[in-house]
Short mmCIF file of C-alpha atoms in Angstrom, two decimals:
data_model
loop_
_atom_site.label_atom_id
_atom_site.label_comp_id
_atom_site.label_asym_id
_atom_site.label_seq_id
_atom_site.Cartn_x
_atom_site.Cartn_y
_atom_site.Cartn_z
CA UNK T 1387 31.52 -5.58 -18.31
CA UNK T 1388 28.32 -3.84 -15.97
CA UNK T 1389 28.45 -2.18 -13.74
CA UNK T 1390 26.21 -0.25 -11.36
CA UNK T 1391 25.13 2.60 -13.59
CA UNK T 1392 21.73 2.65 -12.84
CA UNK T 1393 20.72 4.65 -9.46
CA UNK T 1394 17.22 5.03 -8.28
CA UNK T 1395 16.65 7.07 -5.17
CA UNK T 1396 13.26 7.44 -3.18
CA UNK T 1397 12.35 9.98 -0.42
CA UNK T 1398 9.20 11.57 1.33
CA UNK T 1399 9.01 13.29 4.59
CA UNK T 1400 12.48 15.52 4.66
CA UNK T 1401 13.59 14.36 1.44
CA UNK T 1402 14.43 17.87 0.31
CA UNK T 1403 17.34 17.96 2.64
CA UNK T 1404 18.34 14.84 2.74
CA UNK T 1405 18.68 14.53 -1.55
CA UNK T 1406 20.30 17.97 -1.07
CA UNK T 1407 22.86 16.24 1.37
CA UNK T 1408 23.30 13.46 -0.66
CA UNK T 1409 23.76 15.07 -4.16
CA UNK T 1410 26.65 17.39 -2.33
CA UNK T 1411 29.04 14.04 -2.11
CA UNK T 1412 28.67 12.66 -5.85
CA UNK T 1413 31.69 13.44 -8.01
CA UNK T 1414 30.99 15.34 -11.05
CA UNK T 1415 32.24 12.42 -13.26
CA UNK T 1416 29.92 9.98 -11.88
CA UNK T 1417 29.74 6.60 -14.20
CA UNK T 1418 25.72 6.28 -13.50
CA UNK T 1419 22.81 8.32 -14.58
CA UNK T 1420 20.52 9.47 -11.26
CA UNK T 1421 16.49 8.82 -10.90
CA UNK T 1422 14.52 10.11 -8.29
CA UNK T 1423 10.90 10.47 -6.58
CA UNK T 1424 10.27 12.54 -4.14
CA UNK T 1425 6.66 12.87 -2.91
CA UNK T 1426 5.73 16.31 -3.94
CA UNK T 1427 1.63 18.03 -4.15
CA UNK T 1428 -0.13 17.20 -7.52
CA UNK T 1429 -1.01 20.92 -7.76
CA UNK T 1430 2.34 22.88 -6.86
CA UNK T 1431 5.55 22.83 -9.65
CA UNK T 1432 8.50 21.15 -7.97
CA UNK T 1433 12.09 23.16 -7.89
CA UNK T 1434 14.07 19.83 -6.85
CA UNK T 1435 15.79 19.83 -9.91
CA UNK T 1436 16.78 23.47 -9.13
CA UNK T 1437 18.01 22.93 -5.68
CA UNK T 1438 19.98 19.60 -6.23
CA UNK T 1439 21.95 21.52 -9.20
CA UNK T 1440 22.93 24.08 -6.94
CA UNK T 1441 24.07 21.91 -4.38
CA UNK T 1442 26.00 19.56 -6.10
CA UNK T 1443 28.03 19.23 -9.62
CA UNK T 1444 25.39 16.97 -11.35
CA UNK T 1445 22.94 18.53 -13.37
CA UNK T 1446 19.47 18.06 -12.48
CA UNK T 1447 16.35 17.99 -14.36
CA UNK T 1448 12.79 16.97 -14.85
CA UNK T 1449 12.77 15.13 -18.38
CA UNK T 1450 10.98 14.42 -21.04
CA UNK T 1451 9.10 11.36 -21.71
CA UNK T 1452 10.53 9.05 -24.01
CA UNK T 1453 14.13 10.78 -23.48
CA UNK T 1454 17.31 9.26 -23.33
CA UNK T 1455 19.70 7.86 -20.44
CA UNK T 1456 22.85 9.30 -19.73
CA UNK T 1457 25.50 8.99 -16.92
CA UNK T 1458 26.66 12.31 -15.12
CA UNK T 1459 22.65 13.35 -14.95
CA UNK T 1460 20.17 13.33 -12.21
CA UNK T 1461 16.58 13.00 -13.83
CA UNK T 1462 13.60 14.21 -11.29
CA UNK T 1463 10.10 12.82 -11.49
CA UNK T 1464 7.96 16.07 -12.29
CA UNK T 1465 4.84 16.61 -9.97
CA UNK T 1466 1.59 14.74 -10.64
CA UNK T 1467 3.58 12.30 -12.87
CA UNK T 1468 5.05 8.44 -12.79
CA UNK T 1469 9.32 7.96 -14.00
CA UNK T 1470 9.37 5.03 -15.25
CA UNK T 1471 12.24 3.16 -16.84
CA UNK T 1472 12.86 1.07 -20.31
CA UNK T 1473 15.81 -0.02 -21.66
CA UNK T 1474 18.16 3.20 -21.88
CA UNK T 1475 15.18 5.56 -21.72
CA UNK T 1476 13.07 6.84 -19.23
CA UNK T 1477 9.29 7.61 -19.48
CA UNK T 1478 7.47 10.28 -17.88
CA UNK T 1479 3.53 8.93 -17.53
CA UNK T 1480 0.49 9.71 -15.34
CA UNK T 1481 -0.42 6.15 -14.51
CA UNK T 1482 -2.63 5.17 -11.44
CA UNK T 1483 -1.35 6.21 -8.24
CA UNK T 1484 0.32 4.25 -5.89
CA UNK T 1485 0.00 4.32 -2.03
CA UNK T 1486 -1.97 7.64 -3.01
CA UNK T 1487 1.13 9.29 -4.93
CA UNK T 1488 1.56 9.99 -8.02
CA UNK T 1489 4.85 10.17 -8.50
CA UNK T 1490 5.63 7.19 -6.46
CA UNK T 1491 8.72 5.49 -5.53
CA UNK T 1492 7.69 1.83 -6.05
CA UNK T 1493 7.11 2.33 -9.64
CA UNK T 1494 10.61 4.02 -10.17
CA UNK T 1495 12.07 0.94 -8.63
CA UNK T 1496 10.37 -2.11 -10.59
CA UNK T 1497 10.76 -0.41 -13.71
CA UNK T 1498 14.89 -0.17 -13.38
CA UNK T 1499 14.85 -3.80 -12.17
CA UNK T 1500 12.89 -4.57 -14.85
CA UNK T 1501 14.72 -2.68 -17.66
CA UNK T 1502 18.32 -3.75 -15.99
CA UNK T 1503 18.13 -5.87 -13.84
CA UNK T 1504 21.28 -6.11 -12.10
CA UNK T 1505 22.52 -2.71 -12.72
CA UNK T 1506 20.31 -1.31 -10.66
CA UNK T 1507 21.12 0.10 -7.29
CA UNK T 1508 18.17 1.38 -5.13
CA UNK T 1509 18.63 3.84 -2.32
CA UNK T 1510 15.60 4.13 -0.01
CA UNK T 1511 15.81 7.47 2.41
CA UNK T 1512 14.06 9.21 5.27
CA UNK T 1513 10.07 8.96 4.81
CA UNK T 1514 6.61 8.15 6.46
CA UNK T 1515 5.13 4.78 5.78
CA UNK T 1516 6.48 1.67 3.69
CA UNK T 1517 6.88 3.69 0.35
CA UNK T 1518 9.46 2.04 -1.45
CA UNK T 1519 9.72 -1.46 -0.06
CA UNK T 1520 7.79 -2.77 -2.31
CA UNK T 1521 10.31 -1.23 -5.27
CA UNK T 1522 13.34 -2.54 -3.20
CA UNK T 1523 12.14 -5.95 -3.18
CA UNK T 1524 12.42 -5.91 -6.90
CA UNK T 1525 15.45 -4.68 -7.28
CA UNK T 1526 16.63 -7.43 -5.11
CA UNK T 1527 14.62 -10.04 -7.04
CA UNK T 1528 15.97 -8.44 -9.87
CA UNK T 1529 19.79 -8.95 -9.19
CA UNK T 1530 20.22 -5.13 -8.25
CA UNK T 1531 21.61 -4.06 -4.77
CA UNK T 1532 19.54 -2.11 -1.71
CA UNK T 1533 20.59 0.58 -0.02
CA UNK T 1534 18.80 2.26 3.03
CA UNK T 1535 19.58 5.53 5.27
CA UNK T 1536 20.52 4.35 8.50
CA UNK T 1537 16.79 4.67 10.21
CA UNK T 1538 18.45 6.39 13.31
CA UNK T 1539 19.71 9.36 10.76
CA UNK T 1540 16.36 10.20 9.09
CA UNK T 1541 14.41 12.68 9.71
CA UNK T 1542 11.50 10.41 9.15
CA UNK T 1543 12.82 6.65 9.63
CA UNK T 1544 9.42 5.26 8.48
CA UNK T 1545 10.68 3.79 4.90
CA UNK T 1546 13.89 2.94 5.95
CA UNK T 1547 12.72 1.04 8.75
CA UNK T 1548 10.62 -0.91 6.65
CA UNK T 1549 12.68 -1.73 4.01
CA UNK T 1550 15.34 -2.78 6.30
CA UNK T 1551 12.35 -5.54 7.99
CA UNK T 1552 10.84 -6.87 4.62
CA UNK T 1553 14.29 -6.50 2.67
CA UNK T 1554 18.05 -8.18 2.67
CA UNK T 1555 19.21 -4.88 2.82
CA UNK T 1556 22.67 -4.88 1.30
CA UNK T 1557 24.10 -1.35 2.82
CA UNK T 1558 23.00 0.39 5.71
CA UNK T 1559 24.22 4.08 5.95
CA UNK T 1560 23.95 7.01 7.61
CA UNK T 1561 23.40 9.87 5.06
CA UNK T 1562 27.08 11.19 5.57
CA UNK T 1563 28.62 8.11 3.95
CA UNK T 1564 26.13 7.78 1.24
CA UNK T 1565 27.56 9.59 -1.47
CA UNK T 1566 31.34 7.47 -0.99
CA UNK T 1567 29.28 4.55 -0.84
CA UNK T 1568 27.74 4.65 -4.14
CA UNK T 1569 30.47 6.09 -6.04
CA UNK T 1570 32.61 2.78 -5.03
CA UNK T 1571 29.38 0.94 -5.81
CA UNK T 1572 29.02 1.98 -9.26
CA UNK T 1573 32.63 1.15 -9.86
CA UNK T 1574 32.17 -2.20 -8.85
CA UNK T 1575 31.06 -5.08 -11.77
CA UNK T 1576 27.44 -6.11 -11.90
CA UNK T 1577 26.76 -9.65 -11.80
CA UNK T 1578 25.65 -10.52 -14.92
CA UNK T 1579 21.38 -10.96 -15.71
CA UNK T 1580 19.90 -14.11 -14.93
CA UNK T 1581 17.74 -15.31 -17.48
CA UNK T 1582 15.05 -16.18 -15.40
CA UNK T 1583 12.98 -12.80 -14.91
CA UNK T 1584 10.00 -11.70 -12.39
CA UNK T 1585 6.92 -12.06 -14.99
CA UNK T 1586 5.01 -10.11 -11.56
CA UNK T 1587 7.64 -7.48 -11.86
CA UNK T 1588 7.31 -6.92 -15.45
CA UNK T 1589 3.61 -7.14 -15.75
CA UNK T 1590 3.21 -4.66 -12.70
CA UNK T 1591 5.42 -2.51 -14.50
CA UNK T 1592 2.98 -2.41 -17.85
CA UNK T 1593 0.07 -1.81 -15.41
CA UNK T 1594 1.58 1.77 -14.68
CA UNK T 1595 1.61 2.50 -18.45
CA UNK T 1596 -1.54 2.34 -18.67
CA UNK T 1597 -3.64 5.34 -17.73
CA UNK T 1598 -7.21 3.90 -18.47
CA UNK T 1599 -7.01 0.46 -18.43
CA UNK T 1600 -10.34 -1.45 -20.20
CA UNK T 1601 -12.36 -3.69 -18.06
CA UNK T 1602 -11.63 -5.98 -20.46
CA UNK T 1603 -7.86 -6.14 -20.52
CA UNK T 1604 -7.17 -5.52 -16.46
CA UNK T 1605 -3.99 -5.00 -15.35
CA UNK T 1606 -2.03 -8.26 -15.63
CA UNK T 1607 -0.86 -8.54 -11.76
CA UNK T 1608 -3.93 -9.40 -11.13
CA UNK T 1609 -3.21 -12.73 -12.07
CA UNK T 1610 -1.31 -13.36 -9.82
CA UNK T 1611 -3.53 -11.81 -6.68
CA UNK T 1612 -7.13 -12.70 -4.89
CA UNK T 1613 -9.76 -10.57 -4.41
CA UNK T 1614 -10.00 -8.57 -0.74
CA UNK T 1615 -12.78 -7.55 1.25
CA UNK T 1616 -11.60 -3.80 0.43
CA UNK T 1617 -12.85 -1.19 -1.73
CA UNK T 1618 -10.37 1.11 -3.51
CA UNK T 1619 -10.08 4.81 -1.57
CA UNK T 1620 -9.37 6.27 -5.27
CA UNK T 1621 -11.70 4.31 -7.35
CA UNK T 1622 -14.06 2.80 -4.99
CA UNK T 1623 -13.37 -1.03 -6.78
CA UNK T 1624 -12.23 -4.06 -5.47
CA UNK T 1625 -8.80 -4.11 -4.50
CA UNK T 1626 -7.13 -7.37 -4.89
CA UNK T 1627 -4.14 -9.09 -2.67
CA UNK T 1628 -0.43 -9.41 -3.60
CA UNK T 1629 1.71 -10.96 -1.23
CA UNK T 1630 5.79 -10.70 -1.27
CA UNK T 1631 8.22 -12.07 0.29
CA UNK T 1632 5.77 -10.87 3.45
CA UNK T 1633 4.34 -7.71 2.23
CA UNK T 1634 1.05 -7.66 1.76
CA UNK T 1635 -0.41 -5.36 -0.86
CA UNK T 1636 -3.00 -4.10 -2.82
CA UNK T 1637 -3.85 -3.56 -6.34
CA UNK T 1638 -7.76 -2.82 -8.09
CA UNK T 1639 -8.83 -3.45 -11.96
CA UNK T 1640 -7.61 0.13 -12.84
CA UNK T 1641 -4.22 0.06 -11.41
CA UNK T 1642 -3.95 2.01 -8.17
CA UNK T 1643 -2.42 0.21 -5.60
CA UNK T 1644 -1.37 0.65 -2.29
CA UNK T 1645 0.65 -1.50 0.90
CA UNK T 1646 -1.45 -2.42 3.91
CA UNK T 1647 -0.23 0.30 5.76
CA UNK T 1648 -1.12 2.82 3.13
CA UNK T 1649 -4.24 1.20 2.78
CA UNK T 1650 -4.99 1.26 6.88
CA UNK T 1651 -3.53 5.32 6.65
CA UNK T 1652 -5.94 6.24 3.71
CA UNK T 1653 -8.97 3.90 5.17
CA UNK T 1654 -7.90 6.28 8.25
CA UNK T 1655 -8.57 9.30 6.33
CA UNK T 1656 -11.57 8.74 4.73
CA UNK T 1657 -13.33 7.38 8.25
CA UNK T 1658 -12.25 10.62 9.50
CA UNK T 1659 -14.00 13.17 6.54
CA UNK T 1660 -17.24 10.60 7.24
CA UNK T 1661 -17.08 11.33 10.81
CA UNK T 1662 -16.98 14.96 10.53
CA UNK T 1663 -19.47 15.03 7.74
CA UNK T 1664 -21.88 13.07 9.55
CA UNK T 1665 -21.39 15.36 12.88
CA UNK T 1666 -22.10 18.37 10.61
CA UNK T 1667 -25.09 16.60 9.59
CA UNK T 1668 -26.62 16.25 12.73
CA UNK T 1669 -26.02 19.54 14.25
CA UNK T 1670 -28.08 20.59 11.14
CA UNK T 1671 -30.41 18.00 12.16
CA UNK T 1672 -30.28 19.13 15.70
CA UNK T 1673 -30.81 23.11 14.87
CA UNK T 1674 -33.41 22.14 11.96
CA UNK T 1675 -35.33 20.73 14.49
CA UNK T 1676 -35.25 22.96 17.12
CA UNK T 1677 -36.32 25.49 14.56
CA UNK T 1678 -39.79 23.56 13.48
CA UNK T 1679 -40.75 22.77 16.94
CA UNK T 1680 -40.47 26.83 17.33
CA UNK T 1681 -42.74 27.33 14.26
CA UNK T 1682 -45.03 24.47 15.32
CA UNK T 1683 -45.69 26.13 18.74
CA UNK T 1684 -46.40 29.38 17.13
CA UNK T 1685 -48.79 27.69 15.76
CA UNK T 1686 -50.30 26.14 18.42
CA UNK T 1687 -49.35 22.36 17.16
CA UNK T 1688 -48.33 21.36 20.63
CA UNK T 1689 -47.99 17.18 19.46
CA UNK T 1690 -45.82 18.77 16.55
CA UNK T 1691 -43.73 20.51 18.34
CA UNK T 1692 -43.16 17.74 20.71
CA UNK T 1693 -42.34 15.87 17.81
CA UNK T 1694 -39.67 17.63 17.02
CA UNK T 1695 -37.90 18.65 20.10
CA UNK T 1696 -37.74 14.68 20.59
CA UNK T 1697 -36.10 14.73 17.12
CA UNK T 1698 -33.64 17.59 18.23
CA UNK T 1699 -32.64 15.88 21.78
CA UNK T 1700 -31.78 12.93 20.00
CA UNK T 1701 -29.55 14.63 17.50
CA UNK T 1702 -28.14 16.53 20.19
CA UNK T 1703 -26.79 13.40 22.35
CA UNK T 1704 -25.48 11.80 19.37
CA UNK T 1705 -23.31 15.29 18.41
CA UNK T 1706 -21.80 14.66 21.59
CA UNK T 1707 -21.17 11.14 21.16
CA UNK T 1708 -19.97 11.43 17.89
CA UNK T 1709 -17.57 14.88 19.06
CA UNK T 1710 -16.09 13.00 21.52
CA UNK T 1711 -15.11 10.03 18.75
CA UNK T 1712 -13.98 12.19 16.37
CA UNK T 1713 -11.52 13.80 18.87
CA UNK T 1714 -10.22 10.91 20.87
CA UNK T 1715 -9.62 9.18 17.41
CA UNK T 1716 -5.93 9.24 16.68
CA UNK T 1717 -3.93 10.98 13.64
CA UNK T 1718 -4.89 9.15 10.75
CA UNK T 1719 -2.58 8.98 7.95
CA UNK T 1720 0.85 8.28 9.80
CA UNK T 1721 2.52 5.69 10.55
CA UNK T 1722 4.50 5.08 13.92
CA UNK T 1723 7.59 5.68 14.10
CA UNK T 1724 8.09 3.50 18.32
CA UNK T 1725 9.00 0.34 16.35
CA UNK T 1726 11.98 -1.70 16.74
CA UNK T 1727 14.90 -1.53 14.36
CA UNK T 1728 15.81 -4.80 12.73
CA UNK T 1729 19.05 -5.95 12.96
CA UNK T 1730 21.34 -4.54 11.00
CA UNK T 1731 22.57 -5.16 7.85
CA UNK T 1732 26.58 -5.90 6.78
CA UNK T 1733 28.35 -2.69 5.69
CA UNK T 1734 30.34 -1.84 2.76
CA UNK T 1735 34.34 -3.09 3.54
#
């Protein structure tokens, strides 16, 4: 018989503590093997797997590509790299990035749904943005169950939040219960796999395997998506549309792919660098200028100089213009956090 041996976890903002929290209530004996992103710098080593085997009687570790899966284990995605699931292994891949991470939660999702199905239980925890939603939504189309931290307990209730709106959440916990909750989960039968599988969540899946993909084999979910008016903030190429079960998102020819809202934070960013760089641009302009009308009256080239203190006052008015954009303009990058909880979802009797 199945059961629910399969856990995939995802966290960002206060993830640290919250994993630590969480890894403190498993039982040493636990009949399911552990996955688990957590957003973490491309450049700096992570010591999650370090932390969580201090603070709890799992052993945790950042594994190898291609190794095996075993219950009683908690296996950490390393920094600057996808984990990814198959059939009783895991791999360990840098594939595109999604919603600018790499690793990223959504991939660690599909691929467990994909590779078994309803065995899968995915656990979505305090975070900024929609990261993860995406991921839950396969599990659930997958025959897996979805678990969320109860937004009003994270740190960060960003991904929470969001996965309780575009998800049928099927457990909705506070942190403190979490651990009890999944241990009764994984004793409990899985329903057995339907035969009729997501061909969107499989062929998404392959498109994170691929690190290069050629422009003449794209990555397959494009199939199923139509081109946007958007350009790609990694790649610069069009980024195509995916829509699910209401969430919109986005996915280009060489496999980076992002929500809406990571989309609108990254478009966010980038307007921001442009702003500055064109502000530093004309203050050159503006000082450049001043300059040569200097030399050009030294010179006694009166219509010259003229010329360009014109050139200079113009620069000058549009530094202010453009100083007083870039500071009224609002964080970029993050999402708000003043929305409305959904309602909630049944708890575990």
């Amino acid at each position: 018989m199945q059961r629910h041996d399969i856990i995939v976890i995802g966290a960002s903002m206060g993830g640290v503590e919250a994993l630590t929290a969480l890894v403190r209530q498993l039982p040493g004996d636990l009949a399911a093997c552990v996955l688990l992103v957590l957003h973490v710098p491309a450049q700096h080593r992570s010591y999650l797997p370090e932390i969580l085997t201090r603070s709890g009687p799992l052993p945790a570790h950042h594994p190898q590509d291609g190794e095996g899966l075993e219950p009683g284990r908690i296996y950490v995605a390393p920094n600057d790299r996808h984990l990814l699931v198959e059939p009783g292994r895991v791999r360990v891949m840098k594939g595109p990035k999604e919603n600018g991470h790499r690793p990223a939660v959504d991939p660690l999702f599909r691929s467990a749904a994909s590779a078994h199905g309803p065995r899968v239980v995915g656990v979505v925890l305090t975070g900024a943005l929609d990261c993860g939603t995406g991921g839950l939504l396969a599990v659930k189309r997958e025959g897996g169950l979805a678990v969320v931290q109860d937004p009003r307990d994270a740190l960060c209730p960003d991904m929470p939040r969001s996965a309780m709106e575009f998800v049928a959440v099927d457990h909705c916990v506070p942190l403190e219960g979490m651990g009890a909750l999944l241990t009764r989960l994984v004793a409990t039968p899985a329903a057995p796999r339907s035969r009729k599988r997501s061909r969107q969540v499989e062929t998404e899946v392959k498109a994170m395997k691929v690190d290069i993909p050629s422009m003449d084999d794209p990555p397959s979910p494009l199939e199923y998506a139509k081109p946007s008016y958007y350009g790609c903030p990694d790649c610069g190429g069009v980024l195509f549309e995916l829509e699910e079960d209401g969430l919109l998102r986005f996915r280009c020819r060489t496999g980076h792919a992002y929500t809406a809202e990571a989309l609108s934070g990254s478009q966010q960013n980038q307007l921001d660098g442009a702003m500055w760089a064109a502000l530093r641009a004309l203050e050159e302009s503006a000082s450049l200028s001043r300059r040569l009308a200097m030399q050009a009256r030294q010179r006694s080239h009166e219509h010259s100089a003229l010329r360009f203190d014109e050139r200079a006052r113009t620069a000058e008015a549009q530094v202010q213009l453009l100083r007083q954009a870039v500071l009224a303009a609002p964080p970029s990058g993050v999402a708000s956090a003043e929305s409305r909880l959904p309602d909630e979802p049944k708890q575990l009797s």
